[in-house]
Amino acid sequence: FLAFRKGAWEEVGRLFGSRPRAQFLEELRQMCRKGGACE
């Protein structure tokens, strides 16, 4: 799973920039759960 650094967050922001923020955050949580990266 990707280790998110500032540059990685900016890249993710570009990829998902067209999505509503709430939807983006929910998808990010799901990605974290699958990757085991979120506490």
PDB file of C-alpha atoms in Angstrom:
ATOM      1  CA  PHE A   1       0.000   0.000   0.000  1.00  0.00           C
ATOM      2  CA  LEU A   2       1.191   3.504  -0.741  1.00  0.00           C
ATOM      3  CA  ALA A   3       2.760   5.413   2.112  1.00  0.00           C
ATOM      4  CA  PHE A   4       1.155   8.818   1.827  1.00  0.00           C
ATOM      5  CA  ARG A   5       3.521  11.766   1.943  1.00  0.00           C
ATOM      6  CA  LYS A   6       2.721  15.361   1.112  1.00  0.00           C
ATOM      7  CA  GLY A   7       3.522  14.838  -2.558  1.00  0.00           C
ATOM      8  CA  ALA A   8       1.396  11.702  -2.672  1.00  0.00           C
ATOM      9  CA  TRP A   9      -1.562  13.549  -1.134  1.00  0.00           C
ATOM     10  CA  GLU A  10      -1.202  16.267  -3.772  1.00  0.00           C
ATOM     11  CA  GLU A  11      -1.178  13.626  -6.520  1.00  0.00           C
ATOM     12  CA  VAL A  12      -4.293  12.000  -5.063  1.00  0.00           C
ATOM     13  CA  GLY A  13      -5.879  15.442  -4.908  1.00  0.00           C
ATOM     14  CA  ARG A  14      -5.304  15.886  -8.641  1.00  0.00           C
ATOM     15  CA  LEU A  15      -6.710  12.446  -9.442  1.00  0.00           C
ATOM     16  CA  PHE A  16      -9.855  12.990  -7.376  1.00  0.00           C
ATOM     17  CA  GLY A  17     -10.100  16.760  -7.698  1.00  0.00           C
ATOM     18  CA  SER A  18     -13.384  16.535  -9.592  1.00  0.00           C
ATOM     19  CA  ARG A  19     -15.085  14.546  -6.833  1.00  0.00           C
ATOM     20  CA  PRO A  20     -16.978  16.073  -3.896  1.00  0.00           C
ATOM     21  CA  ARG A  21     -14.766  16.252  -0.816  1.00  0.00           C
ATOM     22  CA  ALA A  22     -17.025  14.049   1.311  1.00  0.00           C
ATOM     23  CA  GLN A  23     -17.088  11.339  -1.348  1.00  0.00           C
ATOM     24  CA  PHE A  24     -13.310  11.570  -1.717  1.00  0.00           C
ATOM     25  CA  LEU A  25     -12.766  11.175   2.026  1.00  0.00           C
ATOM     26  CA  GLU A  26     -15.100   8.182   2.197  1.00  0.00           C
ATOM     27  CA  GLU A  27     -13.320   6.467  -0.688  1.00  0.00           C
ATOM     28  CA  LEU A  28      -9.978   7.248   0.929  1.00  0.00           C
ATOM     29  CA  ARG A  29     -11.112   5.585   4.167  1.00  0.00           C
ATOM     30  CA  GLN A  30     -12.129   2.498   2.208  1.00  0.00           C
ATOM     31  CA  MET A  31      -8.739   2.419   0.466  1.00  0.00           C
ATOM     32  CA  CYS A  32      -7.023   2.721   3.848  1.00  0.00           C
ATOM     33  CA  ARG A  33      -9.042  -0.149   5.285  1.00  0.00           C
ATOM     34  CA  LYS A  34      -8.222  -2.417   2.357  1.00  0.00           C
ATOM     35  CA  GLY A  35      -4.545  -1.525   2.574  1.00  0.00           C
ATOM     36  CA  GLY A  36      -4.399  -1.708   6.369  1.00  0.00           C
ATOM     37  CA  ALA A  37      -2.823   1.742   6.467  1.00  0.00           C
ATOM     38  CA  CYS A  38      -5.395   3.466   8.673  1.00  0.00           C
ATOM     39  CA  GLU A  39      -5.477   3.107  12.429  1.00  0.00           C
TER      40      GLU A  39
END
